[in-house]
PDB file of C-alpha atoms in Angstrom:
ATOM      1  CA  THR E   1    -100.580-168.728  -8.062  1.00 93.00           C
ATOM      2  CA  ALA E   2    -102.465-168.633 -11.347  1.00 96.00           C
ATOM      3  CA  GLY E   3    -105.651-166.660 -11.850  1.00 97.00           C
ATOM      4  CA  ALA E   4    -107.913-165.340 -14.555  1.00 97.00           C
ATOM      5  CA  GLN E   5    -110.802-162.919 -14.878  1.00 97.00           C
ATOM      6  CA  TYR E   6    -113.346-162.750 -17.670  1.00 97.00           C
ATOM      7  CA  ARG E   7    -115.621-159.753 -18.165  1.00 96.00           C
ATOM      8  CA  LEU E   8    -119.063-160.116 -19.766  1.00 96.00           C
ATOM      9  CA  MET E   9    -122.123-158.012 -20.524  1.00 94.00           C
ATOM     10  CA  GLN E  10    -120.285-154.719 -21.055  1.00 92.00           C
ATOM     11  CA  ASP E  11    -118.271-155.243 -17.852  1.00 92.00           C
ATOM     12  CA  ARG E  12    -121.356-155.735 -15.653  1.00 96.00           C
ATOM     13  CA  LEU E  13    -120.504-159.394 -14.919  1.00 97.00           C
ATOM     14  CA  ARG E  14    -117.042-160.562 -13.903  1.00 97.00           C
ATOM     15  CA  LEU E  15    -116.097-164.212 -13.597  1.00 98.00           C
ATOM     16  CA  ALA E  16    -112.824-165.038 -11.862  1.00 98.00           C
ATOM     17  CA  GLY E  17    -110.858-168.122 -10.878  1.00 97.00           C
ATOM     18  CA  THR E  18    -107.638-168.809  -8.987  1.00 97.00           C
ATOM     19  CA  LEU E  19    -105.469-171.873  -8.409  1.00 96.00           C
ATOM     20  CA  SER E  20    -102.932-171.457  -5.610  1.00 94.00           C
ATOM     21  CA  PRO E  21    -100.715-174.129  -4.022  1.00 91.00           C
ATOM     22  CA  THR E  22     -99.134-173.679  -0.588  1.00 86.00           C
ATOM     23  CA  LEU E  23     -95.869-175.471   0.113  1.00 81.00           C
ATOM     24  CA  GLY E  24     -93.896-176.020   3.307  1.00 76.00           C
ATOM     25  CA  GLY E  25     -95.169-177.276   6.670  1.00 72.00           C
ATOM     26  CA  LEU E  26     -98.782-176.634   5.712  1.00 75.00           C
ATOM     27  CA  ARG E  27     -99.331-178.106   2.242  1.00 79.00           C
ATOM     28  CA  ARG E  28    -102.621-177.388   0.548  1.00 86.00           C
ATOM     29  CA  MET E  29    -104.202-176.335  -2.739  1.00 89.00           C
ATOM     30  CA  LEU E  30    -106.721-173.498  -3.027  1.00 92.00           C
ATOM     31  CA  VAL E  31    -109.245-173.488  -5.870  1.00 95.00           C
ATOM     32  CA  ASP E  32    -111.261-170.286  -5.851  1.00 96.00           C
ATOM     33  CA  GLY E  33    -114.037-169.078  -8.160  1.00 97.00           C
ATOM     34  CA  SER E  34    -116.291-166.048  -8.084  1.00 97.00           C
ATOM     35  CA  ALA E  35    -118.970-164.209 -10.020  1.00 98.00           C
ATOM     36  CA  GLN E  36    -119.600-160.503  -9.449  1.00 97.00           C
ATOM     37  CA  TYR E  37    -122.504-158.567 -10.973  1.00 98.00           C
ATOM     38  CA  TYR E  38    -122.675-154.756 -11.026  1.00 97.00           C
ATOM     39  CA  PHE E  39    -126.206-153.354 -10.668  1.00 96.00           C
ATOM     40  CA  LEU E  40    -124.819-149.804 -10.721  1.00 95.00           C
ATOM     41  CA  PRO E  41    -121.222-148.574 -11.126  1.00 92.00           C
ATOM     42  CA  ASN E  42    -120.863-148.502  -7.316  1.00 95.00           C
ATOM     43  CA  LEU E  43    -123.236-151.341  -6.277  1.00 97.00           C
ATOM     44  CA  SER E  44    -122.482-155.020  -6.851  1.00 97.00           C
ATOM     45  CA  ALA E  45    -123.222-158.514  -5.554  1.00 98.00           C
ATOM     46  CA  GLN E  46    -120.611-161.273  -5.510  1.00 97.00           C
ATOM     47  CA  ALA E  47    -120.755-165.019  -4.905  1.00 98.00           C
ATOM     48  CA  GLN E  48    -117.436-166.710  -4.124  1.00 97.00           C
ATOM     49  CA  LEU E  49    -116.550-170.362  -3.541  1.00 98.00           C
ATOM     50  CA  SER E  50    -113.187-171.331  -2.047  1.00 96.00           C
ATOM     51  CA  LEU E  51    -112.109-174.978  -1.873  1.00 94.00           C
ATOM     52  CA  TYR E  52    -109.065-175.857   0.244  1.00 91.00           C
ATOM     53  CA  PHE E  53    -107.629-179.295  -0.424  1.00 88.00           C
ATOM     54  CA  ASN E  54    -105.418-179.944   2.605  1.00 83.00           C
ATOM     55  CA  ARG E  55    -102.762-182.599   2.551  1.00 75.00           C
ATOM     56  CA  SER E  56    -101.668-184.294   5.756  1.00 63.00           C
ATOM     57  CA  MET E  57    -100.312-181.708   8.175  1.00 60.00           C
ATOM     58  CA  TYR E  58     -97.657-182.056  10.851  1.00 61.00           C
ATOM     59  CA  ASN E  59     -97.011-185.735  10.095  1.00 63.00           C
ATOM     60  CA  LEU E  60    -100.643-186.722  10.659  1.00 63.00           C
ATOM     61  CA  SER E  61    -102.087-189.447   8.456  1.00 66.00           C
ATOM     62  CA  VAL E  62    -105.531-187.795   8.237  1.00 68.00           C
ATOM     63  CA  SER E  63    -106.199-184.815   6.006  1.00 69.00           C
ATOM     64  CA  SER E  64    -109.312-182.682   5.815  1.00 79.00           C
ATOM     65  CA  ASN E  65    -110.698-180.310   3.216  1.00 87.00           C
ATOM     66  CA  ASP E  66    -112.444-176.976   3.742  1.00 90.00           C
ATOM     67  CA  VAL E  67    -115.194-175.225   1.794  1.00 94.00           C
ATOM     68  CA  ILE E  68    -115.966-171.518   2.190  1.00 96.00           C
ATOM     69  CA  TRP E  69    -118.913-169.983   0.357  1.00 97.00           C
ATOM     70  CA  SER E  70    -119.510-166.243   0.522  1.00 97.00           C
ATOM     71  CA  ILE E  71    -122.190-163.899  -0.759  1.00 98.00           C
ATOM     72  CA  VAL E  72    -121.250-160.215  -0.578  1.00 97.00           C
ATOM     73  CA  LEU E  73    -123.299-157.122  -1.329  1.00 97.00           C
ATOM     74  CA  ARG E  74    -120.888-154.249  -1.916  1.00 96.00           C
ATOM     75  CA  ALA E  75    -121.485-150.482  -2.102  1.00 97.00           C
ATOM     76  CA  ASP E  76    -118.463-148.319  -2.984  1.00 92.00           C
ATOM     77  CA  VAL E  77    -118.611-144.740  -1.734  1.00 90.00           C
TER      78      VAL E  77
END
């Protein structure tokens, strides 16, 4: 796994990305990116996009890819 995070605007905006391969019986590659903005120190909104590039599984000739998009409003107490 390789990942990075970049902080902008006096740490109010955080951009992050991850690249993660999975080996073994289930072979796939995860590419993940997110942006999180802090309105207040304990209130933030985050958008995250996860792309799963699946290779053929269990000796099947067909592979499929998955996309997961999330929007999260977070309040830390």
